[in-house]
Coordinates of C-alpha atoms in Angstrom, one line a residue:
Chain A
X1 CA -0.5 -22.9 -7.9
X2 CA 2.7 -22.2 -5.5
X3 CA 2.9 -20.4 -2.9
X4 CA 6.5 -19.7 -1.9
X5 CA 6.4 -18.8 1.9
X6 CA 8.4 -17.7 4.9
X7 CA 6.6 -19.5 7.3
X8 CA 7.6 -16.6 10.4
X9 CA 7.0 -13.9 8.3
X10 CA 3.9 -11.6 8.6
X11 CA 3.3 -10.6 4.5
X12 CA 2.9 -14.0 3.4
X13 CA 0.8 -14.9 6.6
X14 CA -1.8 -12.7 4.9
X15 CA -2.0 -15.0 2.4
X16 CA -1.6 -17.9 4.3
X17 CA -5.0 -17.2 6.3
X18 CA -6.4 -15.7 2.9
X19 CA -6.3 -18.9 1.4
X20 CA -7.4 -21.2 4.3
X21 CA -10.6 -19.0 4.7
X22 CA -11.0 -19.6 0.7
X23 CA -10.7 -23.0 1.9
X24 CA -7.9 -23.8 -0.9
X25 CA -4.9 -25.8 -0.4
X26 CA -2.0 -25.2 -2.5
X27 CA 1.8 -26.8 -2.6
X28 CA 4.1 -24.3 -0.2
X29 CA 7.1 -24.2 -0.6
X30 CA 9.5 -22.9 1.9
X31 CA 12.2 -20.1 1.0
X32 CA 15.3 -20.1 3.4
X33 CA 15.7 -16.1 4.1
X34 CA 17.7 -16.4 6.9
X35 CA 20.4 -18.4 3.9
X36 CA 19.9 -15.2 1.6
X37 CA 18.3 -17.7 -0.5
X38 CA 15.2 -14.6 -1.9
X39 CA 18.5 -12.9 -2.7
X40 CA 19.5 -15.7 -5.3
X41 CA 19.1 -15.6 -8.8
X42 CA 17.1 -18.5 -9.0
X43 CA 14.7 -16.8 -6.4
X44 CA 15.1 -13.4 -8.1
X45 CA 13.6 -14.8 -11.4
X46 CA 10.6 -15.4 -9.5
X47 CA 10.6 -12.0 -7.8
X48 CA 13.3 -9.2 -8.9
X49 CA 11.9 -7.5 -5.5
X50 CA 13.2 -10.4 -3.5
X51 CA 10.5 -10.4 -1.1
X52 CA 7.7 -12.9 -0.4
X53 CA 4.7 -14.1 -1.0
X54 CA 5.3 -14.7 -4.1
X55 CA 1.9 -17.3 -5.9
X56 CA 3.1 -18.8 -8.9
X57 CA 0.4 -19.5 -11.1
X58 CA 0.1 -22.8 -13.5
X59 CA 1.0 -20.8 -16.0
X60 CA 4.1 -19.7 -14.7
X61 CA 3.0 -16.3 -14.2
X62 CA 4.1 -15.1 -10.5
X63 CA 2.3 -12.9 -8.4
X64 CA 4.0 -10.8 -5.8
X65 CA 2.9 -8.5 -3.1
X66 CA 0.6 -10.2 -0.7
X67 CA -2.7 -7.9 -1.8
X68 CA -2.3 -8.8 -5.6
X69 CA -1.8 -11.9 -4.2
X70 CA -5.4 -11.6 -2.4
X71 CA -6.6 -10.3 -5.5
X72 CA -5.7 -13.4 -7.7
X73 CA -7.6 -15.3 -5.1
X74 CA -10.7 -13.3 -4.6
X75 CA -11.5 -12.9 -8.4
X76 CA -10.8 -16.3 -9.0
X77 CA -12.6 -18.0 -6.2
X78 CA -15.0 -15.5 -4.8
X79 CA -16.4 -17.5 -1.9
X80 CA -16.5 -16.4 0.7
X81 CA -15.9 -13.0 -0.3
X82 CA -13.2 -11.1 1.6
X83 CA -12.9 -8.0 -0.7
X84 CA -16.3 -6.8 -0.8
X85 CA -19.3 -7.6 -3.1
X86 CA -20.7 -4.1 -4.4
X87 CA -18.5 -1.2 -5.6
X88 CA -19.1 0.5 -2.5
X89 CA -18.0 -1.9 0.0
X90 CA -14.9 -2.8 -2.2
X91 CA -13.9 0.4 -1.6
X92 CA -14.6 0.7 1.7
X93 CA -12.7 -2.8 2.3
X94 CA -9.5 -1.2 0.3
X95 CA -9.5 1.6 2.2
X96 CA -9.7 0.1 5.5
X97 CA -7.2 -2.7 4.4
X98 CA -4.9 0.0 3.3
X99 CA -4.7 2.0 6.5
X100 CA -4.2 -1.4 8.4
X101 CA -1.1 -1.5 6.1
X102 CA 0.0 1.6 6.8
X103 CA -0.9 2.2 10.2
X104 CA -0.3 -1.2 11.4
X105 CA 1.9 -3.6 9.6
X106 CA 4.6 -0.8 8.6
X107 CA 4.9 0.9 11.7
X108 CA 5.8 -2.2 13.2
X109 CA 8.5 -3.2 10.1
X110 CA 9.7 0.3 10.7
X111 CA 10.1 -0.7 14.3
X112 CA 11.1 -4.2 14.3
X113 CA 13.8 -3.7 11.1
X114 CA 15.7 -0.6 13.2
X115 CA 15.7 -2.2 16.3
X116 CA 16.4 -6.1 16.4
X117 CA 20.2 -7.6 15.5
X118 CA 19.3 -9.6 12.5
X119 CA 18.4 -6.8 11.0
X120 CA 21.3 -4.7 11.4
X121 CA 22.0 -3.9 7.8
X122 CA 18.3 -4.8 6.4
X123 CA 17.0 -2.1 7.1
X124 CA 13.7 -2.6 4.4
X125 CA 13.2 -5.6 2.2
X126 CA 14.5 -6.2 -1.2
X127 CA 17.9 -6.2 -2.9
X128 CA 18.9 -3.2 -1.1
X129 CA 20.9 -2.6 2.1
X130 CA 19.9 -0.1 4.5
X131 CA 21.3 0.3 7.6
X132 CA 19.1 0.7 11.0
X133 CA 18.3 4.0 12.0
X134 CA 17.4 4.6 15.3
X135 CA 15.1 7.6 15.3
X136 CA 12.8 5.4 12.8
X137 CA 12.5 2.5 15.9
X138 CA 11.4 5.3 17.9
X139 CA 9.2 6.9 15.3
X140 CA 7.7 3.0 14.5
X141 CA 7.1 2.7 18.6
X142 CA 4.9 5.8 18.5
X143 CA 2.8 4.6 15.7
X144 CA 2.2 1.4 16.9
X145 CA 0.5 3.1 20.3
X146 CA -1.4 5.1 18.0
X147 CA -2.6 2.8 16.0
X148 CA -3.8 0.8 19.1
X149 CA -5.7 3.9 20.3
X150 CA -7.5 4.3 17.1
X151 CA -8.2 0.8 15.7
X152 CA -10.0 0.5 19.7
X153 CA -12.3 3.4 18.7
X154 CA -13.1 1.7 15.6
X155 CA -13.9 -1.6 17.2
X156 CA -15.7 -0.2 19.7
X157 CA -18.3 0.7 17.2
X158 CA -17.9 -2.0 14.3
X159 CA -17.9 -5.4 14.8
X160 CA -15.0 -5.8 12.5
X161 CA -12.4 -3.4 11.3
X162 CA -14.8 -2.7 7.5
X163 CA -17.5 -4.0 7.4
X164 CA -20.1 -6.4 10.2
X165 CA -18.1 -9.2 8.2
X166 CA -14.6 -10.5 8.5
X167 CA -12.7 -9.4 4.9
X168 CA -9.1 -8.7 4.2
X169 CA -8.9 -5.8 6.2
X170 CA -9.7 -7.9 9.7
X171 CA -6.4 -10.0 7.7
X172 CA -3.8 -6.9 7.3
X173 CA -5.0 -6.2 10.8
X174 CA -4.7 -9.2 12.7
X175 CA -1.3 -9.9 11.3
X176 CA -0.1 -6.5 12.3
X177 CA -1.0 -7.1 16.0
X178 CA 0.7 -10.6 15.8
X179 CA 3.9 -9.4 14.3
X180 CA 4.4 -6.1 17.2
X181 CA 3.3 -8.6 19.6
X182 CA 6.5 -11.3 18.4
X183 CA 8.2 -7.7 18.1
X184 CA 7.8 -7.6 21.7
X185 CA 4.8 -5.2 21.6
X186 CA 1.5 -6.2 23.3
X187 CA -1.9 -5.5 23.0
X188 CA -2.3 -2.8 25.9
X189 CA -5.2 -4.1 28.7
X190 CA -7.1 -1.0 28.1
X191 CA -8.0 -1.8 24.8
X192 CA -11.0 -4.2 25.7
X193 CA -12.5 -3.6 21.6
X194 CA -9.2 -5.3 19.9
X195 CA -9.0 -7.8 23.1
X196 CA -12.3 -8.8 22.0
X197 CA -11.9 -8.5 18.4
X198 CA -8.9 -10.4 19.0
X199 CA -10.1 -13.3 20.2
X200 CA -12.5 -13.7 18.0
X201 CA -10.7 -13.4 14.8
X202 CA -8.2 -15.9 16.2
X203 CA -10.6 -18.4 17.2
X204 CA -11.0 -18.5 13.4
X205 CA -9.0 -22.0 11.8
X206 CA -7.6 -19.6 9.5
X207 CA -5.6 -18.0 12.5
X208 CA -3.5 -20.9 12.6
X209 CA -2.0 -20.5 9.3
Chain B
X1 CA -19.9 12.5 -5.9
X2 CA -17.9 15.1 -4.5
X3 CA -13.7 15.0 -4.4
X4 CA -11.8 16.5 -1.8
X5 CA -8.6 17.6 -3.2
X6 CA -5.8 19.6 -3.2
X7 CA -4.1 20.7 -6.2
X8 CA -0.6 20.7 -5.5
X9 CA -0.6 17.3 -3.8
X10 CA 0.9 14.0 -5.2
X11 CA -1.9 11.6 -3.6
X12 CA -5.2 12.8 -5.0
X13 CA -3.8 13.5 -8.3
X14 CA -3.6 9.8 -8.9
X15 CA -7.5 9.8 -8.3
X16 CA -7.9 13.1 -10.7
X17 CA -6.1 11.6 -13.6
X18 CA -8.1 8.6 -12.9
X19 CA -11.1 10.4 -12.8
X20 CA -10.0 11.8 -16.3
X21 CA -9.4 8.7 -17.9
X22 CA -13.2 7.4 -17.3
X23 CA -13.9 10.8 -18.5
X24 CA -16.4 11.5 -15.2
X25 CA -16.5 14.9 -13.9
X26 CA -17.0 15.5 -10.5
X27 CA -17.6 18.6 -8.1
X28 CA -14.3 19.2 -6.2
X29 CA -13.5 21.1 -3.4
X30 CA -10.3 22.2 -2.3
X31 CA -9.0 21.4 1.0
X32 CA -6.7 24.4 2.6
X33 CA -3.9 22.1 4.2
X34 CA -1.8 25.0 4.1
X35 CA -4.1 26.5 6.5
X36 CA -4.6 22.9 8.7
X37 CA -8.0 22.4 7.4
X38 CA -7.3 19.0 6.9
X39 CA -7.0 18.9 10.8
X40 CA -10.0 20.2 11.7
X41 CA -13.1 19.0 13.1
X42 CA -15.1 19.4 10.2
X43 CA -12.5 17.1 7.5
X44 CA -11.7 14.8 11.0
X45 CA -15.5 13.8 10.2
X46 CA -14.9 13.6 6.4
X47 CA -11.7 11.5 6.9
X48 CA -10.4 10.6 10.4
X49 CA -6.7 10.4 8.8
X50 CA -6.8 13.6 8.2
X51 CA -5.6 13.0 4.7
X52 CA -6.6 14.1 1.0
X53 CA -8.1 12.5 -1.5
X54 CA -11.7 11.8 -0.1
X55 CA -14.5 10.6 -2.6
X56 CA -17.8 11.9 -1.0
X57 CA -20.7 9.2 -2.7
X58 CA -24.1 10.4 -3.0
X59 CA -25.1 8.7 0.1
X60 CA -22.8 10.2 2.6
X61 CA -20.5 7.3 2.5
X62 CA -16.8 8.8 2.6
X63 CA -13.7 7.0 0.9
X64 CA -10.2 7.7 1.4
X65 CA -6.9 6.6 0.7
X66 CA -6.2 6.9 -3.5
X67 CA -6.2 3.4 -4.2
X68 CA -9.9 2.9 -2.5
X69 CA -11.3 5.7 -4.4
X70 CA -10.1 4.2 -7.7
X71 CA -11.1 1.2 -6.8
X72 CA -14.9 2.4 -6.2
X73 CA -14.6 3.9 -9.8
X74 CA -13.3 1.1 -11.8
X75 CA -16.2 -1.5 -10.1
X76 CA -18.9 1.6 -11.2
X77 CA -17.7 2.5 -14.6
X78 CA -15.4 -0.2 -15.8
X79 CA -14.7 1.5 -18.9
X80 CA -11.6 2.0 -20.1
X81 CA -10.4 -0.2 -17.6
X82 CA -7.4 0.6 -15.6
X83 CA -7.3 -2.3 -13.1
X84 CA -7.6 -5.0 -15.3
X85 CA -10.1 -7.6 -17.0
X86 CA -9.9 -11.2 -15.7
X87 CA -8.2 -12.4 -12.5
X88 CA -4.2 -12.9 -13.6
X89 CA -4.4 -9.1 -15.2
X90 CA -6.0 -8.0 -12.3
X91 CA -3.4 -9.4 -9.8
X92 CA -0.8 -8.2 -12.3
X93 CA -1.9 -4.2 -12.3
X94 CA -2.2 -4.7 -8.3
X95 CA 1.0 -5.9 -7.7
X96 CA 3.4 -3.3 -10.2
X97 CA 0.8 -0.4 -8.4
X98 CA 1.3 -1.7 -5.2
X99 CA 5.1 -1.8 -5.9
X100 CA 5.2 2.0 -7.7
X101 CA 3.6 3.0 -4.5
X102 CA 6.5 0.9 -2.5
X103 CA 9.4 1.8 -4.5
X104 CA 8.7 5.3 -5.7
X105 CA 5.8 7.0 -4.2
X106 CA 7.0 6.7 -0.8
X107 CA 10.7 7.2 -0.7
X108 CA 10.1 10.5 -2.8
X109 CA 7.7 11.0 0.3
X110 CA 10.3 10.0 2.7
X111 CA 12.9 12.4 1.1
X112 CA 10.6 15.6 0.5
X113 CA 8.5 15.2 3.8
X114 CA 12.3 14.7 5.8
X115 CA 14.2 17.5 3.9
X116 CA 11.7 20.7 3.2
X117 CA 11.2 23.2 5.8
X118 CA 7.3 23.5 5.5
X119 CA 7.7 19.6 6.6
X120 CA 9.8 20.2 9.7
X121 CA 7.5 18.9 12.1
X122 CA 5.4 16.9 9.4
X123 CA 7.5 14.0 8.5
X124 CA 4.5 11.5 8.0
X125 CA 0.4 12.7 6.5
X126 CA -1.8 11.8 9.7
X127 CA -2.9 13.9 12.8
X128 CA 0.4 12.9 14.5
X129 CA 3.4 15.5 14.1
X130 CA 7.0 13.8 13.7
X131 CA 10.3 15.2 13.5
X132 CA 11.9 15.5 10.2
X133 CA 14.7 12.3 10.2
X134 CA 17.8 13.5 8.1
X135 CA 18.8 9.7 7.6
X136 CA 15.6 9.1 6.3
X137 CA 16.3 11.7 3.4
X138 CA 19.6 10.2 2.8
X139 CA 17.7 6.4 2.3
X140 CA 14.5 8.3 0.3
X141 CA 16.9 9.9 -2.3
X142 CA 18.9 6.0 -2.6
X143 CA 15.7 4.4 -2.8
X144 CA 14.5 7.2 -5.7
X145 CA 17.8 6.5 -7.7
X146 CA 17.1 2.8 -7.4
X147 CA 13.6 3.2 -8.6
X148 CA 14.8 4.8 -11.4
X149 CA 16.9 2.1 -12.8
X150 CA 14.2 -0.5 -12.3
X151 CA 11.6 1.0 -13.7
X152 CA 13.8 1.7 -16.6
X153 CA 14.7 -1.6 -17.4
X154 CA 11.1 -2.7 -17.0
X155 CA 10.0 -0.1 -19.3
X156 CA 13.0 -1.8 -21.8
X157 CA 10.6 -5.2 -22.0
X158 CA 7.1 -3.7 -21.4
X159 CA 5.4 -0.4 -23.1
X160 CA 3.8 0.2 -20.3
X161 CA 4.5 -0.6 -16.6
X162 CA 1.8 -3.5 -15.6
X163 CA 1.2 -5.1 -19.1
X164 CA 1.0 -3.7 -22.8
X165 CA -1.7 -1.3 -21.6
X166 CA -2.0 2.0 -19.4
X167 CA -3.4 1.2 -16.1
X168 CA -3.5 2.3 -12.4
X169 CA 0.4 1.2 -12.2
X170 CA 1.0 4.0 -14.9
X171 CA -0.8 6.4 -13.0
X172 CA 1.4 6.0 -9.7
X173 CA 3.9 5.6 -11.3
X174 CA 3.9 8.5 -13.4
X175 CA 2.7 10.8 -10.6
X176 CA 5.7 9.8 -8.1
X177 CA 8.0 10.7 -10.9
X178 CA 6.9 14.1 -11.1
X179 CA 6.3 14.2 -7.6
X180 CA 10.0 13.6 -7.6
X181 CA 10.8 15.8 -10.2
X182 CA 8.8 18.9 -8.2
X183 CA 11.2 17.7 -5.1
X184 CA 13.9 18.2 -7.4
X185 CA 15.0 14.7 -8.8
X186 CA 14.9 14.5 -12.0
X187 CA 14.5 11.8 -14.3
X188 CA 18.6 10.8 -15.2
X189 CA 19.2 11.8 -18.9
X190 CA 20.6 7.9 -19.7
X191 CA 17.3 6.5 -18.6
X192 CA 15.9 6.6 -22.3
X193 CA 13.2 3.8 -21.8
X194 CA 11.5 6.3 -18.7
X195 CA 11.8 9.4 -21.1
X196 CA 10.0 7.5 -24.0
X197 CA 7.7 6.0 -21.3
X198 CA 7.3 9.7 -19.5
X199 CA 6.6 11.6 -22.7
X200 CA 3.8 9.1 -24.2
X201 CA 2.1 9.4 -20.9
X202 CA 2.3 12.7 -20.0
X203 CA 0.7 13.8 -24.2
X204 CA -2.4 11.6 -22.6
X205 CA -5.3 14.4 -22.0
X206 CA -5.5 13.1 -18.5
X207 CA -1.8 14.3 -17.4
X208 CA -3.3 18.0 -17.0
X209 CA -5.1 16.6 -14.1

């Protein structure tokens, strides 16, 4: 198994800390982005979307799309779980991991991707070129306070974001807040729940990755 | 099991058709989101996103977000399955639904929800109102057309979209293309492997849903 990787980027980080919790070590290999090189053809036969993670299995098959890239992992080694282990909570996990994704980890895409110089035509992954668009940096900004507000309620009465146990939505999650914090947004004081969450889900080893 | 739903609404289709395929019938109640019901106090407790679909269990337990609630179904009542059988199909179906979702799902979202005038201070589903973004309809409608050219060459190689089977990557698939077609893309007449694709899924008994 491969795991081609952007080591500063936040979708493969979820996969990263996915597999150190799983306790697996894989080969990495490191894909030059800032060279274009997930734009080649050589990278393109790997993943037509051009973005990563991408896990490529001993088969050759290649898994994109760091949740199927969870997926992969959890059905294949299910210990510790981090999806769930009865229908309900799997659903519960999904839908908690989802609105982390949507709620956190796009708002601040959305933010970072209309704002920031490097991105100036990159507007969104893939083969595509989008130019920024102010009003979306704006839009991302408000989001990602909102999402602070409401993921604080929800730690104030759950230990972690799903579930009592640490799972794959506590991942999306933690990622999020690490990628608006490098975006230049913090953590705001006031929210003691995710300060506290926060450090506990980065005194994880898994954090590191 | 209860479903909140409303009829004319892209997301919870994907769960009714999904619901259709298991052949389970459920008691569903219609949400008035014309009328802001979704807003109010009494949803808010249902589903705090204020979005529809919600899958009410037996036990109180409420799941939202489409992909959750299909995901509750397929671990009860794996049969047919629509999410896959062993770990590599199961990461397969994830990562072409995740990417329907990605690549057409959301920029018909993008387009309708920044173009219509019902949407004009709606631009995102949530309890937070936002300004309609004319660039952002612009991007939607490039990101449709570009949708529809990969997911015609990918139905050239495959029957269906995941693997040689109808899955949960059909389904989104299938309902953001007439999601799109309802905002008033159509499919493009040369695109002969979506029509083939389009018309073998839609004579299934479960399009009706």
């Amino acid at each position: 198994m491969i795991l081609y990787d952007v080591k500063i980027a936040p979708s493969p980080r979820r996969v990263r800390i996915f597999l150190a919790e799983k306790n697996l070590d894989v080969e990495v290999i490191q894909v030059n982005t800032a060279e274009g090189e997930h734009l080649k053809e050589d990278f393109l036969k790997l993943n037509p979307w051009a973005t990563v993670p991408v896990l490529k299995l001993d088969d050759g098959t290649c898994i994109s799309e760091a949740i199927a890239c969870c997926r992969y992992l959890e059905e294949n080694y299910p210990n510790p779980p981090l999806m769930g282990v009865n229908p309900s909570e799997k659903a519960i996990i999904s839908m908690w991991e989802h609105r982390m994704e949507w709620d956190g980890f796009l708002p601040v895409a959305e933010f970072l991707r209309n704002t920031v110089e490097r991105f100036k035509n990159r507007g969104l992954t893939g083969t595509l070129n989008f130019n920024q668009i102010p009003a979306l940096a704006e839009r991302g900004q408000k989001r990602i306070a909102h999402f602070h507000d409401f993921l604080d309620k929800r730690l104030a009465e759950s230990k972690f974001v799903a579930t009592d146990k640490y799972s794959i939505a506590d991942i999306t999650a933690q990622v999020s807040i690490d990628f608006a914090q490098r975006a230049g947004v913090s953590i705001p004081e006031d929210k003691k729940n995710i300060l506290r969450w926060h450090s506990n889900v980065n005194s994880r080893e898994s954090a590191k990755s």
